[in-house]
mmCIF file of C-alpha atoms in Angstrom:
data_model
loop_
_atom_site.group_PDB
_atom_site.id
_atom_site.type_symbol
_atom_site.label_atom_id
_atom_site.label_comp_id
_atom_site.label_asym_id
_atom_site.label_seq_id
_atom_site.Cartn_x
_atom_site.Cartn_y
_atom_site.Cartn_z
ATOM 1 C CA UNK A 218 1.099 -31.332 -29.241
ATOM 2 C CA UNK A 219 -1.144 -30.570 -26.323
ATOM 3 C CA UNK A 220 -2.670 -27.123 -26.220
ATOM 4 C CA UNK A 221 -0.949 -24.839 -23.790
ATOM 5 C CA UNK A 222 -2.830 -24.396 -20.580
ATOM 6 C CA UNK A 223 -2.602 -21.197 -18.344
ATOM 7 C CA UNK A 224 -2.118 -19.791 -15.051
ATOM 8 C CA UNK A 225 -4.988 -18.369 -13.356
ATOM 9 C CA UNK A 226 -4.053 -15.774 -10.188
ATOM 10 C CA UNK A 227 -7.003 -16.277 -8.081
ATOM 11 C CA UNK A 228 -7.891 -13.956 -5.153
ATOM 12 C CA UNK A 229 -8.957 -15.607 -1.971
ATOM 13 C CA UNK A 230 -10.543 -14.572 1.383
ATOM 14 C CA UNK A 231 -8.405 -12.432 3.646
ATOM 15 C CA UNK A 232 -10.703 -13.621 6.675
ATOM 16 C CA UNK A 233 -14.315 -14.031 5.989
ATOM 17 C CA UNK A 234 -14.825 -16.968 3.604
ATOM 18 C CA UNK A 235 -18.210 -15.193 2.647
ATOM 19 C CA UNK A 236 -15.740 -13.156 0.038
ATOM 20 C CA UNK A 237 -14.900 -15.882 -2.042
ATOM 21 C CA UNK A 238 -16.131 -14.961 -5.368
ATOM 22 C CA UNK A 239 -18.207 -17.790 -7.234
ATOM 23 C CA UNK A 240 -15.765 -17.642 -10.256
ATOM 24 C CA UNK A 241 -12.874 -18.163 -7.691
ATOM 25 C CA UNK A 242 -14.419 -21.098 -6.743
ATOM 26 C CA UNK A 243 -15.068 -22.396 -10.185
ATOM 27 C CA UNK A 244 -11.413 -21.622 -11.261
ATOM 28 C CA UNK A 245 -10.259 -23.992 -8.573
ATOM 29 C CA UNK A 246 -12.956 -26.438 -9.464
ATOM 30 C CA UNK A 247 -12.168 -26.815 -12.864
ATOM 31 C CA UNK A 248 -8.087 -26.274 -12.547
ATOM 32 C CA UNK A 249 -5.823 -29.317 -13.393
ATOM 33 C CA UNK A 250 -3.752 -28.429 -10.000
ATOM 34 C CA UNK A 251 -3.486 -25.328 -7.504
ATOM 35 C CA UNK A 252 -0.135 -23.726 -6.466
ATOM 36 C CA UNK A 253 -0.552 -22.606 -3.153
ATOM 37 C CA UNK A 254 1.786 -20.912 -0.527
ATOM 38 C CA UNK A 255 0.594 -23.083 2.112
ATOM 39 C CA UNK A 256 -0.778 -26.247 1.280
ATOM 40 C CA UNK A 257 -2.544 -26.666 4.621
ATOM 41 C CA UNK A 258 -4.073 -23.371 4.503
ATOM 42 C CA UNK A 259 -5.560 -24.207 1.047
ATOM 43 C CA UNK A 260 -6.550 -27.460 2.028
ATOM 44 C CA UNK A 261 -8.927 -25.763 4.591
ATOM 45 C CA UNK A 262 -10.604 -23.679 1.914
ATOM 46 C CA UNK A 263 -11.248 -26.522 -0.404
ATOM 47 C CA UNK A 264 -12.887 -28.541 2.168
ATOM 48 C CA UNK A 265 -15.146 -25.553 2.833
ATOM 49 C CA UNK A 266 -15.644 -25.430 -0.627
ATOM 50 C CA UNK A 267 -16.027 -29.532 -1.141
ATOM 51 C CA UNK A 268 -13.320 -29.240 -3.726
ATOM 52 C CA UNK A 269 -10.495 -32.093 -4.077
ATOM 53 C CA UNK A 270 -7.711 -31.112 -6.303
ATOM 54 C CA UNK A 271 -3.797 -31.814 -6.528
ATOM 55 C CA UNK A 272 -1.585 -29.367 -4.703
ATOM 56 C CA UNK A 273 1.695 -28.355 -4.942
ATOM 57 C CA UNK A 274 3.458 -25.694 -2.643
ATOM 58 C CA UNK A 275 5.071 -22.622 -4.076
ATOM 59 C CA UNK A 276 6.486 -20.229 -1.779
ATOM 60 C CA UNK A 277 9.457 -17.922 -0.930
ATOM 61 C CA UNK A 278 11.916 -20.592 -0.537
ATOM 62 C CA UNK A 279 11.184 -22.844 -3.668
ATOM 63 C CA UNK A 280 9.827 -20.105 -5.859
ATOM 64 C CA UNK A 281 12.724 -20.465 -8.621
ATOM 65 C CA UNK A 282 13.039 -24.150 -9.182
ATOM 66 C CA UNK A 283 9.270 -24.793 -8.383
ATOM 67 C CA UNK A 284 8.294 -22.106 -10.684
ATOM 68 C CA UNK A 285 9.993 -23.734 -13.535
ATOM 69 C CA UNK A 286 8.135 -27.149 -12.908
ATOM 70 C CA UNK A 287 4.830 -25.395 -12.733
ATOM 71 C CA UNK A 288 5.584 -23.400 -16.114
ATOM 72 C CA UNK A 289 6.459 -26.604 -17.854
ATOM 73 C CA UNK A 290 3.438 -28.493 -16.486
ATOM 74 C CA UNK A 291 1.328 -25.562 -18.067
ATOM 75 C CA UNK A 292 3.141 -25.412 -21.150
ATOM 76 C CA UNK A 293 2.325 -29.397 -21.637
ATOM 77 C CA UNK A 294 -1.642 -28.025 -21.176
ATOM 78 C CA UNK A 295 -2.438 -28.116 -17.708
ATOM 79 C CA UNK A 296 -4.292 -25.188 -15.868
ATOM 80 C CA UNK A 297 -2.992 -23.888 -12.894
ATOM 81 C CA UNK A 298 -4.589 -21.636 -10.114
ATOM 82 C CA UNK A 299 -2.145 -19.647 -8.127
ATOM 83 C CA UNK A 300 -3.101 -18.819 -4.529
ATOM 84 C CA UNK A 301 -1.638 -17.022 -1.675
ATOM 85 C CA UNK A 302 -2.688 -17.767 1.863
ATOM 86 C CA UNK A 303 -5.019 -14.637 1.978
ATOM 87 C CA UNK A 304 -5.864 -12.106 -0.596
ATOM 88 C CA UNK A 305 -4.500 -11.412 -4.165
ATOM 89 C CA UNK A 306 -1.539 -13.530 -5.146
ATOM 90 C CA UNK A 307 1.575 -11.609 -6.518
ATOM 91 C CA UNK A 308 1.132 -8.561 -4.531
ATOM 92 C CA UNK A 309 4.001 -8.423 -1.799
ATOM 93 C CA UNK A 310 3.962 -12.160 -2.675
ATOM 94 C CA UNK A 311 6.260 -14.692 -4.336
ATOM 95 C CA UNK A 312 3.617 -15.203 -6.909
ATOM 96 C CA UNK A 313 5.162 -12.326 -8.549
ATOM 97 C CA UNK A 314 8.086 -14.322 -9.750
ATOM 98 C CA UNK A 315 5.953 -17.167 -11.079
ATOM 99 C CA UNK A 316 3.687 -14.675 -13.154
ATOM 100 C CA UNK A 317 6.992 -13.273 -14.589
ATOM 101 C CA UNK A 318 8.345 -16.722 -15.544
ATOM 102 C CA UNK A 319 4.958 -17.208 -17.531
ATOM 103 C CA UNK A 320 5.131 -13.879 -19.320
ATOM 104 C CA UNK A 321 8.777 -14.855 -20.098
ATOM 105 C CA UNK A 322 7.401 -18.200 -21.415
ATOM 106 C CA UNK A 323 4.536 -16.527 -23.403
ATOM 107 C CA UNK A 324 2.113 -18.464 -21.270
ATOM 108 C CA UNK A 325 -1.319 -17.053 -20.743
ATOM 109 C CA UNK A 326 -1.718 -15.429 -17.226
ATOM 110 C CA UNK A 327 -5.486 -14.360 -16.065
ATOM 111 C CA UNK A 328 -6.682 -12.525 -13.238
ATOM 112 C CA UNK A 329 -9.428 -13.905 -11.109
ATOM 113 C CA UNK A 330 -9.832 -10.807 -8.894
ATOM 114 C CA UNK A 331 -10.398 -11.174 -5.297
ATOM 115 C CA UNK A 332 -9.955 -9.465 -1.849
ATOM 116 C CA UNK A 333 -7.091 -7.456 -1.131
ATOM 117 C CA UNK A 334 -5.988 -5.851 2.381
ATOM 118 C CA UNK A 335 -4.505 -2.968 0.616
ATOM 119 C CA UNK A 336 -7.664 -1.604 -1.071
ATOM 120 C CA UNK A 337 -9.830 -2.560 1.551
ATOM 121 C CA UNK A 338 -7.884 -0.905 4.348
ATOM 122 C CA UNK A 339 -7.234 2.156 2.183
ATOM 123 C CA UNK A 340 -10.956 2.333 1.531
ATOM 124 C CA UNK A 341 -12.030 2.741 5.234
ATOM 125 C CA UNK A 342 -8.913 4.556 6.416
ATOM 126 C CA UNK A 343 -10.835 7.826 5.937
ATOM 127 C CA UNK A 344 -7.473 9.368 4.547
ATOM 128 C CA UNK A 345 -7.023 10.385 0.959
ATOM 129 C CA UNK A 346 -7.661 7.646 -1.523
ATOM 130 C CA UNK A 347 -6.824 9.404 -4.904
ATOM 131 C CA UNK A 348 -3.377 8.754 -5.072
ATOM 132 C CA UNK A 349 -1.526 6.202 -2.801
ATOM 133 C CA UNK A 350 1.705 4.296 -2.687
ATOM 134 C CA UNK A 351 1.721 0.458 -1.379
ATOM 135 C CA UNK A 352 5.021 0.074 0.368
ATOM 136 C CA UNK A 353 4.302 -3.627 1.736
ATOM 137 C CA UNK A 354 6.333 -4.833 4.626
ATOM 138 C CA UNK A 355 9.355 -2.960 6.073
ATOM 139 C CA UNK A 356 12.505 -4.576 6.512
ATOM 140 C CA UNK A 357 13.229 -6.462 9.450
ATOM 141 C CA UNK A 358 16.859 -5.083 9.467
ATOM 142 C CA UNK A 359 16.473 -1.907 11.612
ATOM 143 C CA UNK A 360 19.099 -0.111 9.177
ATOM 144 C CA UNK A 361 17.065 -1.192 6.219
ATOM 145 C CA UNK A 362 13.944 -0.146 7.724
ATOM 146 C CA UNK A 363 15.194 3.145 8.643
ATOM 147 C CA UNK A 364 16.816 3.683 5.102
ATOM 148 C CA UNK A 365 13.273 3.084 3.533
ATOM 149 C CA UNK A 366 11.301 5.431 5.832
ATOM 150 C CA UNK A 367 14.007 7.996 4.855
ATOM 151 C CA UNK A 368 13.210 7.447 1.228
ATOM 152 C CA UNK A 369 9.494 8.120 1.588
ATOM 153 C CA UNK A 370 9.705 10.909 3.937
ATOM 154 C CA UNK A 371 8.629 13.163 1.420
ATOM 155 C CA UNK A 372 6.056 10.943 -0.361
ATOM 156 C CA UNK A 373 2.889 13.123 -0.656
ATOM 157 C CA UNK A 374 0.571 10.167 -1.577
ATOM 158 C CA UNK A 375 -1.115 8.127 1.105
ATOM 159 C CA UNK A 376 1.167 5.171 2.121
ATOM 160 C CA UNK A 377 0.038 1.741 2.692
ATOM 161 C CA UNK A 378 2.034 -0.882 4.659
ATOM 162 C CA UNK A 379 1.839 -4.329 6.136
ATOM 163 C CA UNK A 380 2.853 -5.110 9.868
ATOM 164 C CA UNK A 381 3.079 -7.704 12.117
ATOM 165 C CA UNK A 382 1.302 -7.023 15.603
ATOM 166 C CA UNK A 383 4.935 -7.833 17.052
ATOM 167 C CA UNK A 384 6.798 -5.622 15.143
ATOM 168 C CA UNK A 385 4.117 -2.522 15.350
ATOM 169 C CA UNK A 386 5.387 -0.733 18.235
ATOM 170 C CA UNK A 387 9.107 -0.282 16.478
ATOM 171 C CA UNK A 388 7.586 0.433 13.519
ATOM 172 C CA UNK A 389 5.499 3.379 14.721
ATOM 173 C CA UNK A 390 8.380 4.864 16.733
ATOM 174 C CA UNK A 391 10.760 4.754 13.806
ATOM 175 C CA UNK A 392 7.852 6.422 11.333
ATOM 176 C CA UNK A 393 7.320 8.857 14.070
ATOM 177 C CA UNK A 394 11.233 9.659 14.691
ATOM 178 C CA UNK A 395 11.585 9.781 10.579
ATOM 179 C CA UNK A 396 8.483 11.833 9.965
ATOM 180 C CA UNK A 397 7.197 13.682 12.967
ATOM 181 C CA UNK A 398 3.388 13.105 13.989
ATOM 182 C CA UNK A 399 1.140 12.490 11.194
ATOM 183 C CA UNK A 400 -2.673 10.619 10.736
ATOM 184 C CA UNK A 401 -2.531 7.339 10.543
ATOM 185 C CA UNK A 402 -5.171 4.452 10.383
ATOM 186 C CA UNK A 403 -4.229 1.317 11.964
ATOM 187 C CA UNK A 404 -6.718 -1.343 10.462
ATOM 188 C CA UNK A 405 -6.499 -4.776 12.207
ATOM 189 C CA UNK A 406 -8.364 -8.096 11.545
ATOM 190 C CA UNK A 407 -9.929 -7.020 8.107
ATOM 191 C CA UNK A 408 -13.057 -8.940 7.624
ATOM 192 C CA UNK A 409 -12.648 -10.613 10.567
ATOM 193 C CA UNK A 410 -15.094 -10.727 13.847
ATOM 194 C CA UNK A 411 -12.680 -8.072 15.797
ATOM 195 C CA UNK A 412 -12.232 -5.818 12.359
ATOM 196 C CA UNK A 413 -11.255 -2.509 13.878
ATOM 197 C CA UNK A 414 -9.890 0.845 12.158
ATOM 198 C CA UNK A 415 -8.021 3.055 14.760
ATOM 199 C CA UNK A 416 -7.914 6.356 13.339
ATOM 200 C CA UNK A 417 -5.462 8.752 15.232
ATOM 201 C CA UNK A 418 -1.818 10.223 15.129
ATOM 202 C CA UNK A 419 1.468 8.346 14.881
ATOM 203 C CA UNK A 420 2.126 9.376 18.404
ATOM 204 C CA UNK A 421 -1.552 8.396 19.601
ATOM 205 C CA UNK A 422 -1.136 4.804 17.875
ATOM 206 C CA UNK A 423 2.106 4.249 19.464
ATOM 207 C CA UNK A 424 0.729 5.095 23.088
ATOM 208 C CA UNK A 425 -2.056 2.609 22.422
ATOM 209 C CA UNK A 426 0.538 -0.057 21.400
ATOM 210 C CA UNK A 427 2.809 0.518 24.049
ATOM 211 C CA UNK A 428 -0.276 0.421 26.828
ATOM 212 C CA UNK A 429 -2.698 -2.137 25.119
ATOM 213 C CA UNK A 430 -1.096 -3.191 21.981
ATOM 214 C CA UNK A 431 -2.582 -4.072 18.524
ATOM 215 C CA UNK A 432 -3.956 -7.761 17.935
ATOM 216 C CA UNK A 433 -4.273 -9.424 14.640
ATOM 217 C CA UNK A 434 -3.083 -8.635 10.985
ATOM 218 C CA UNK A 435 -2.128 -5.038 10.579
ATOM 219 C CA UNK A 436 -2.155 -2.842 7.977
ATOM 220 C CA UNK A 437 -1.045 0.960 8.418
ATOM 221 C CA UNK A 438 -2.392 3.755 6.025
ATOM 222 C CA UNK A 439 -0.481 6.856 6.642
ATOM 223 C CA UNK A 440 -1.232 10.319 5.562
ATOM 224 C CA UNK A 441 1.624 11.524 3.117
ATOM 225 C CA UNK A 442 4.081 14.372 3.734
ATOM 226 C CA UNK A 443 2.346 17.938 3.857
ATOM 227 C CA UNK A 444 3.367 20.095 0.672
ATOM 228 C CA UNK A 445 5.863 22.683 1.678
ATOM 229 C CA UNK A 446 4.572 26.063 1.372
ATOM 230 C CA UNK A 447 6.815 28.524 -0.649
ATOM 231 C CA UNK A 448 8.263 31.579 1.230
ATOM 232 C CA UNK A 449 7.892 34.799 -0.637
ATOM 233 C CA UNK A 450 9.932 37.938 -0.232
ATOM 234 C CA UNK A 451 8.309 41.146 -0.021
ATOM 235 C CA UNK A 452 10.098 41.917 -3.474
ATOM 236 C CA UNK A 453 8.728 39.069 -4.942
ATOM 237 C CA UNK A 454 5.091 39.676 -3.113
ATOM 238 C CA UNK A 455 5.253 43.415 -4.835
ATOM 239 C CA UNK A 456 6.310 41.626 -8.470
ATOM 240 C CA UNK A 457 3.330 39.456 -8.206
ATOM 241 C CA UNK A 458 1.029 42.760 -7.181
ATOM 242 C CA UNK A 459 2.281 44.626 -10.250
ATOM 243 C CA UNK A 460 1.286 41.707 -12.678
ATOM 244 C CA UNK A 461 -2.136 42.057 -10.949
ATOM 245 C CA UNK A 462 -2.251 45.699 -11.456
ATOM 246 C CA UNK A 463 -1.546 45.208 -15.304
ATOM 247 C CA UNK A 464 -4.566 43.071 -15.547
ATOM 248 C CA UNK A 465 -6.861 45.605 -14.562
ATOM 249 C CA UNK A 466 -6.444 45.822 -10.376
ATOM 250 C CA UNK A 467 -5.670 49.182 -8.324
ATOM 251 C CA UNK A 468 -2.714 49.153 -6.500
ATOM 252 C CA UNK A 469 -4.476 48.618 -2.667
ATOM 253 C CA UNK A 470 -6.635 45.737 -4.350
ATOM 254 C CA UNK A 471 -3.401 44.221 -5.766
ATOM 255 C CA UNK A 472 -1.038 44.615 -2.599
ATOM 256 C CA UNK A 473 -4.259 43.344 -0.342
ATOM 257 C CA UNK A 474 -4.386 39.905 -2.708
ATOM 258 C CA UNK A 475 -0.526 39.700 -2.750
ATOM 259 C CA UNK A 476 -0.528 39.654 0.883
ATOM 260 C CA UNK A 477 -3.075 37.228 1.065
ATOM 261 C CA UNK A 478 -1.157 34.771 -1.631
ATOM 262 C CA UNK A 479 2.393 35.314 0.061
ATOM 263 C CA UNK A 480 1.875 36.155 3.631
ATOM 264 C CA UNK A 481 3.723 39.121 3.467
ATOM 265 C CA UNK A 482 2.502 42.405 5.011
ATOM 266 C CA UNK A 483 0.576 44.372 2.823
ATOM 267 C CA UNK A 484 1.984 47.859 3.619
ATOM 268 C CA UNK A 485 5.356 46.582 2.826
ATOM 269 C CA UNK A 486 4.360 45.252 -0.361
ATOM 270 C CA UNK A 487 2.663 48.507 -1.335
ATOM 271 C CA UNK A 488 5.540 50.723 -0.433
ATOM 272 C CA UNK A 489 7.558 48.730 -2.556
ATOM 273 C CA UNK A 490 5.395 48.973 -5.443
ATOM 274 C CA UNK A 491 5.412 52.482 -5.165
ATOM 275 C CA UNK A 492 9.201 53.007 -5.201
#
């Protein structure tokens, strides 16, 4: 019986061909065949590299049945490189299904990391990057889109969305309506000649979109929801001040610090403390 092959999930450039890694080129050169989202796009990349390799089409509409065929070929000893049209396969991409099918069959899956619009846009957005959530594409359906936006209304992490230029105005309008005005980075044409990071608020981005438009591939990086400030009653502030007094503060110091922490008036806190 032939030794089982493997699936190599391989990142490809999101615009600039210079971003293709030597390891990715080697993987494509040594693979038995390549599963590509759009074979016409991948042929151009292979021609640039001077590589000739059998291609099979693997996309949203044939992923289930084609995935079975690819898995069988790998189990019979062939190695397959999986690529999307741009970026890292399986991220907001039908390759997710193929990786799952391989995992179920015990097929080895190897990552050959490459460019990703999500992390590239986040890195240059100017917004907090320590914690973020990737939300992919919003639905074309107006009701589903608004439900999605409502679900993440209180998300405090930075949010990353993909969007097409012809849908951007409607999306910005819906986001502004759902969340109010927030900071946003509209990142377009990443790694290409006309790459731009437009840092503004949702309302400013919407105004530009209406007046000038945004061309090219779009990634939206949006500020998360602000932490809601707890409102304190004067009685709660006085309790806090008493705790500080127990730790050695004078009544006046404790009332002053409690006022700073809670927003209540120092005189009112002091009066309640003395009652």
